[in-house]
Short mmCIF file of C-alpha atoms in Angstrom, two decimals:
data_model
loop_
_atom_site.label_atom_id
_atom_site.label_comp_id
_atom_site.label_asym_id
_atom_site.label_seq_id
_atom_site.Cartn_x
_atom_site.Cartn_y
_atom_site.Cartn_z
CA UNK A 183 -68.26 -64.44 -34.59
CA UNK A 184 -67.83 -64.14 -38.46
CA UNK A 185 -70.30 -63.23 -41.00
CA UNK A 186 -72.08 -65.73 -43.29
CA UNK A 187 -69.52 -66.27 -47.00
CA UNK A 188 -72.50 -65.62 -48.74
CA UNK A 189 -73.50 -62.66 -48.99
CA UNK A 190 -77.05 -63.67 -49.84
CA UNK A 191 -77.28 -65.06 -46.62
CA UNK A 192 -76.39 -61.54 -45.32
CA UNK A 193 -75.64 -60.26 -41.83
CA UNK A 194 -79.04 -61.78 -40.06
CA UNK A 195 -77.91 -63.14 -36.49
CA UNK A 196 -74.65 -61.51 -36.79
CA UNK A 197 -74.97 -59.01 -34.04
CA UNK A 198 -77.47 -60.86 -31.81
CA UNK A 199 -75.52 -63.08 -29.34
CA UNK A 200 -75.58 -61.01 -26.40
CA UNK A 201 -78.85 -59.53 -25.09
CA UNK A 202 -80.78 -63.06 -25.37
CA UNK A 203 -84.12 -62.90 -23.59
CA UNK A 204 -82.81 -62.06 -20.54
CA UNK A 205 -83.05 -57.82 -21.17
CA UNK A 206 -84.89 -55.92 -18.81
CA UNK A 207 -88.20 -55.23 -19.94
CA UNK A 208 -87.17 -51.36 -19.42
CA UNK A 209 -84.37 -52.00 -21.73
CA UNK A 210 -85.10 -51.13 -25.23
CA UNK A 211 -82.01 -51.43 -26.31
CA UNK A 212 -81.55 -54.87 -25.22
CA UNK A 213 -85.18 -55.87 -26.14
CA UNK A 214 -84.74 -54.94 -29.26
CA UNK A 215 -81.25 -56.25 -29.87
CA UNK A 216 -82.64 -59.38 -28.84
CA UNK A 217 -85.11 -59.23 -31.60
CA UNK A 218 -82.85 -59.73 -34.61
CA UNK A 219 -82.25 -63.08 -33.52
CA UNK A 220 -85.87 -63.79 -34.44
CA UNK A 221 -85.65 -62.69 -38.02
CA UNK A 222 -85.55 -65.18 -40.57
CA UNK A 223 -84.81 -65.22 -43.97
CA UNK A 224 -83.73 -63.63 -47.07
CA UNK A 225 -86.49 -62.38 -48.97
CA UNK A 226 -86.94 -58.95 -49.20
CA UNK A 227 -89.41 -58.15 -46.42
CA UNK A 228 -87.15 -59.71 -43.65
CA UNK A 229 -84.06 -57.77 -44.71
CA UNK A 230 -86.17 -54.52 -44.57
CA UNK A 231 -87.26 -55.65 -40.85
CA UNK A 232 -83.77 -56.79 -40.23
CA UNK A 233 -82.90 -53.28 -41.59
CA UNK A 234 -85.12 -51.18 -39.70
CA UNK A 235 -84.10 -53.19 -36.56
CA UNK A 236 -80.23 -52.49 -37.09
CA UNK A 237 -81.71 -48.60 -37.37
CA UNK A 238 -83.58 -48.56 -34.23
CA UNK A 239 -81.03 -50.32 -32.37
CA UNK A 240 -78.55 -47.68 -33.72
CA UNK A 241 -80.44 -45.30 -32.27
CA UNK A 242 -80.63 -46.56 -28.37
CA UNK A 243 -76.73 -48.06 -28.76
CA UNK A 244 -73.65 -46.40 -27.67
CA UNK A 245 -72.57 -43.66 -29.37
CA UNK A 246 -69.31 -45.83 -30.23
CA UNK A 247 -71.37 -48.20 -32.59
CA UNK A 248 -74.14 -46.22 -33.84
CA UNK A 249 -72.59 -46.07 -37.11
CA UNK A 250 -71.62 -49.66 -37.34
CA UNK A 251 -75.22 -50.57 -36.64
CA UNK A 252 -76.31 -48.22 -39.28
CA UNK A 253 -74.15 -49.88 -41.64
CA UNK A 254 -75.32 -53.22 -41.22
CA UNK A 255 -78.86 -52.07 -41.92
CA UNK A 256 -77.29 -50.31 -45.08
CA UNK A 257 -75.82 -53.55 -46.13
CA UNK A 258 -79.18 -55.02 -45.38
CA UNK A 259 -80.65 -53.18 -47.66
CA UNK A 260 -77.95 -53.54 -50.48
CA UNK A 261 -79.12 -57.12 -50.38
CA UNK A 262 -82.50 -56.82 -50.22
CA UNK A 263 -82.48 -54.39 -52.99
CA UNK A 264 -80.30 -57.13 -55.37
CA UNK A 265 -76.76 -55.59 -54.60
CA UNK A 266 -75.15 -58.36 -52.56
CA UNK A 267 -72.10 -58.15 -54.53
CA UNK A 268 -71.62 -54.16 -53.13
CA UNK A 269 -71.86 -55.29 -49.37
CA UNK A 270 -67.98 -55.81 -47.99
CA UNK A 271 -68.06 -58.95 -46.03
CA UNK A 272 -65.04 -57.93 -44.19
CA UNK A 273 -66.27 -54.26 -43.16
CA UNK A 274 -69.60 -55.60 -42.30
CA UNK A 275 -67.64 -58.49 -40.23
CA UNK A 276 -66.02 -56.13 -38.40
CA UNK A 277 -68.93 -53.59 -37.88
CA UNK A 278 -70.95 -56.74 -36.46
CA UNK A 279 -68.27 -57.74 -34.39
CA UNK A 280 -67.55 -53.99 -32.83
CA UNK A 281 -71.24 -53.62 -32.21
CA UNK A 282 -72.05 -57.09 -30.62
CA UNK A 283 -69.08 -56.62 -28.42
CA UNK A 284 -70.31 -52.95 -27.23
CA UNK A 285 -74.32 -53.73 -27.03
CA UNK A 286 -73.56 -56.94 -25.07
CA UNK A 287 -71.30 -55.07 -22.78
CA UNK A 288 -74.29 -52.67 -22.13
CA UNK A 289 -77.12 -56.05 -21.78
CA UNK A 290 -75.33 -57.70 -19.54
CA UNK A 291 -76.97 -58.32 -15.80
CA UNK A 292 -79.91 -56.54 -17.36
#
């Protein structure tokens, strides 16, 4: 999966392939995983709740991509804050990739 070229389009739906709706309702991790895929947009609200997502995801993911979570709701931020050119597509590609892979891993058959 590979991050949007624009950076203006950010990192929305990056990490949100593998929960779906299927999580377990006693699965806040996947639950809310599955949320990003719901937000929508690029104004400044949505990357904040796009940003606060990635942090409260961080928070109930494995310890293994806590930080690349958390830097995906920095870049967020960068964006939403007029910064887009500061975000590195190619660390952020990477950090979404690492984190889908490890937060689907833990979704799956829940």
């Amino acid at each position: 999966m590979t991050l949007r070229a624009v950076a203006s389009m950010v990192l929305l739906g990056v990490v949100v392939t593998g929960c779906g709706s299927g999580g377990s309702s006693s699965s806040s991790l996947c639950s809310d995983y599955a949320q990003l895929a719901q937000v929508k947009g690029t104004d400044k609200a949505t990357l904040q709740k796009a940003a606060d997502l990635y942090r409260k995801v961080a928070d109930e993911a494995p310890a293994s991509v806590q930080s690349d979570l958390r830097t995906l709701a920095d870049d967020e931020e960068k964006v939403a804050a007029g910064h887009a050119a500061s975000v590195d597509s190619n660390a952020a590609d990477a950090a979404a990739g690492r984190a889908d892979t490890a937060v689907t891993a833990e979704c799956k058959g829940k």
